[in-house]
CSV table of C-alpha atoms in Angstrom, one decimal:
chain,number,residue,atom,x,y,z
A,1,MET,CA,99.7,12.3,34.9
A,2,THR,CA,101.0,12.1,38.5
A,3,SER,CA,104.9,12.3,39.5
A,4,LYS,CA,106.7,9.9,41.9
A,5,SER,CA,106.8,12.9,44.3
A,6,ASP,CA,103.0,12.9,44.7
A,7,PHE,CA,103.1,9.4,46.0
A,8,GLY,CA,105.3,10.4,48.9
A,9,GLY,CA,105.8,8.6,52.3
A,10,TRP,CA,102.1,7.4,53.1
A,11,ARG,CA,102.1,4.8,50.5
A,12,SER,CA,105.7,3.7,52.0
A,13,VAL,CA,104.1,3.2,55.0
A,14,LEU,CA,100.9,1.7,53.7
A,15,VAL,CA,103.3,-1.0,52.1
A,16,LEU,CA,105.1,-1.6,55.0
A,17,ALA,CA,102.2,-1.9,57.3
A,18,CYS,CA,100.8,-4.8,55.0
A,19,ALA,CA,104.2,-6.6,54.9
A,20,ALA,CA,104.4,-6.3,58.7
A,21,SER,CA,100.9,-7.5,59.3
A,22,MET,CA,99.2,-9.0,56.5
A,23,GLY,CA,102.5,-10.5,54.9
A,24,LEU,CA,103.6,-12.0,58.0
A,25,ALA,CA,100.3,-13.2,59.5
A,26,GLY,CA,99.8,-14.8,56.0
A,27,CYS,CA,103.5,-16.5,56.3
A,28,ALA,CA,102.6,-17.6,59.5
A,29,ALA,CA,99.4,-19.1,58.4
A,30,VAL,CA,101.4,-20.7,55.4
A,31,LYS,CA,103.7,-22.5,58.0
A,32,SER,CA,101.0,-23.8,60.2
A,33,GLU,CA,98.5,-24.7,57.7
A,34,SER,CA,100.4,-26.0,54.7
A,35,ALA,CA,104.1,-26.6,55.4
A,36,PRO,CA,104.7,-30.5,55.7
A,37,ALA,CA,106.2,-31.3,59.2
A,38,GLY,CA,109.7,-29.8,59.4
A,39,GLU,CA,109.4,-27.9,56.1
A,40,ALA,CA,109.5,-24.3,56.2
A,41,PRO,CA,107.2,-22.4,53.6
A,42,ALA,CA,110.0,-20.0,52.3
A,43,SER,CA,114.0,-20.6,52.4
A,44,LEU,CA,116.3,-17.7,52.0
A,45,GLU,CA,119.7,-17.4,50.2
A,46,LYS,CA,122.1,-14.8,50.0
A,47,VAL,CA,122.6,-13.6,46.2
A,48,GLY,CA,124.3,-10.1,47.3
A,49,SER,CA,125.3,-7.9,49.7
A,50,ASP,CA,121.8,-7.0,50.6
A,51,LEU,CA,119.7,-9.4,48.2
A,52,ASN,CA,118.1,-12.7,49.2
A,53,ARG,CA,116.6,-15.2,46.9
A,54,LEU,CA,113.2,-16.5,48.4
A,55,THR,CA,112.2,-20.0,47.3
A,56,LEU,CA,108.5,-21.0,48.3
A,57,THR,CA,107.0,-24.3,48.8
A,58,GLU,CA,104.0,-25.0,46.0
A,59,LYS,CA,101.9,-24.8,49.1
A,60,ALA,CA,103.0,-21.3,50.3
A,61,VAL,CA,102.4,-19.9,46.7
A,62,GLU,CA,98.9,-21.3,46.5
A,63,ARG,CA,98.1,-19.9,49.7
A,64,LEU,CA,99.7,-16.4,49.2
A,65,GLY,CA,97.9,-16.5,45.6
A,66,LEU,CA,100.9,-14.8,44.2
A,67,THR,CA,100.8,-13.8,40.6
A,68,THR,CA,103.2,-12.3,38.3
A,69,GLU,CA,103.2,-10.0,35.1
A,70,LYS,CA,106.0,-9.1,32.6
A,71,VAL,CA,107.7,-6.0,32.6
A,72,THR,CA,106.8,-4.2,29.2
A,73,THR,CA,108.2,-1.5,27.1
A,74,GLY,CA,105.7,1.4,27.0
A,75,LYS,CA,106.3,5.0,25.2
A,76,GLY,CA,108.4,6.2,28.1
A,77,GLY,CA,110.3,3.0,28.5
A,78,LEU,CA,110.1,0.0,30.8
A,79,GLU,CA,106.6,-0.3,32.5
A,80,VAL,CA,105.5,-2.3,35.3
A,81,PRO,CA,101.9,-2.6,37.2
A,82,TYR,CA,101.5,-0.5,40.0
A,83,ALA,CA,100.8,-3.5,42.1
A,84,ALA,CA,104.1,-4.5,41.9
A,85,LEU,CA,105.7,-1.8,43.6
A,86,VAL,CA,107.1,-2.2,47.3
A,87,TYR,CA,108.7,0.5,49.2
A,88,ASP,CA,111.3,-0.1,52.1
A,89,GLY,CA,111.7,1.9,55.2
A,90,THR,CA,113.8,4.3,53.5
A,91,GLY,CA,111.5,4.7,50.6
A,92,LYS,CA,113.5,2.9,48.0
A,93,THR,CA,111.3,1.3,45.6
A,94,TRP,CA,111.7,-2.2,44.5
A,95,VAL,CA,109.7,-5.1,42.9
A,96,TYR,CA,110.1,-8.7,43.2
A,97,THR,CA,111.3,-10.6,40.2
A,98,ALA,CA,110.3,-14.4,39.6
A,99,PRO,CA,113.1,-16.0,37.4
A,100,GLU,CA,112.1,-19.5,38.3
A,101,PRO,CA,109.1,-21.1,39.5
A,102,ARG,CA,108.2,-20.4,43.0
A,103,THR,CA,111.4,-18.3,43.2
A,104,TYR,CA,111.4,-14.6,43.9
A,105,ILE,CA,114.2,-12.0,44.1
A,106,ARG,CA,114.1,-8.3,44.9
A,107,ALA,CA,115.2,-6.0,42.3
A,108,ALA,CA,115.5,-2.0,42.7
A,109,VAL,CA,113.6,0.2,40.5
A,110,THR,CA,113.6,4.0,40.0
A,111,VAL,CA,110.3,5.2,39.2
A,112,ASP,CA,110.0,8.1,36.5
A,113,GLN,CA,106.2,8.5,37.0
A,114,ILE,CA,103.0,6.8,37.8
A,115,THR,CA,100.1,6.9,35.5
A,116,GLY,CA,96.9,5.1,36.8
A,117,ASP,CA,98.0,1.4,37.2
A,118,LYS,CA,101.2,1.5,35.2
A,119,VAL,CA,104.4,2.6,36.5
A,120,GLN,CA,107.3,3.8,34.1
A,121,LEU,CA,110.5,3.3,35.3
A,122,ARG,CA,114.1,5.0,34.9
A,123,SER,CA,115.7,1.9,35.6
A,124,GLY,CA,114.5,-1.7,36.6
A,125,PRO,CA,114.5,-5.4,35.3
A,126,ALA,CA,114.6,-5.9,31.5
A,127,ALA,CA,111.3,-6.0,29.6
A,128,GLY,CA,109.8,-9.6,29.6
A,129,THR,CA,111.2,-10.3,33.2
A,130,GLU,CA,108.2,-11.7,35.4
A,131,VAL,CA,107.5,-9.5,38.5
A,132,VAL,CA,105.1,-10.2,41.4
A,133,THR,CA,102.0,-8.5,41.2
A,134,LEU,CA,100.0,-9.8,43.9
A,135,GLY,CA,101.8,-10.8,47.2
A,136,ALA,CA,104.9,-8.6,46.8
A,137,ALA,CA,104.3,-7.5,50.4
A,138,GLU,CA,104.0,-11.0,51.8
A,139,LEU,CA,107.4,-11.8,50.0
A,140,PHE,CA,109.1,-8.3,51.6
A,141,GLY,CA,107.7,-9.6,54.9
A,142,ALA,CA,109.0,-13.1,54.6
A,143,GLU,CA,112.3,-11.5,53.4
A,144,PHE,CA,112.7,-9.3,56.3
A,145,GLY,CA,110.4,-10.4,58.9
A,146,THR,CA,109.5,-8.1,61.8
A,147,LYS,CA,113.0,-6.5,62.5
A,148,GLY,CA,111.7,-3.3,60.9
A,149,HIS,CA,114.1,-3.3,58.1
């Protein structure tokens, strides 16, 4: 088993680099290739002091190839796929929940340990919540842009 501390800053840098390069490039591609004239591929709506609701067009979801899986309850409590984790610039861990079709909200998680492709959480979204497993970095890029948040 591997603890959270074994996955220090390098993964944070990797995820943020993906969000800044692939994510934004992917979002730019969505806008230019699949959004009807005048329609942005993603819209942001504040839902808290530091959270936004991202709503994507059907074409944007298709273009990004977003996939989700449910939060489960394992031996140690809540579990999510490792692919669902996103690290911000301060090293805080997040997942993107999918409360409705084409709608995504970032949710804070506290990682207990990482074993293979599963992450045991100390805290996070409830079991049964859909979390993004493919395309989370692109959502992070769409939410924060290139300002270095």
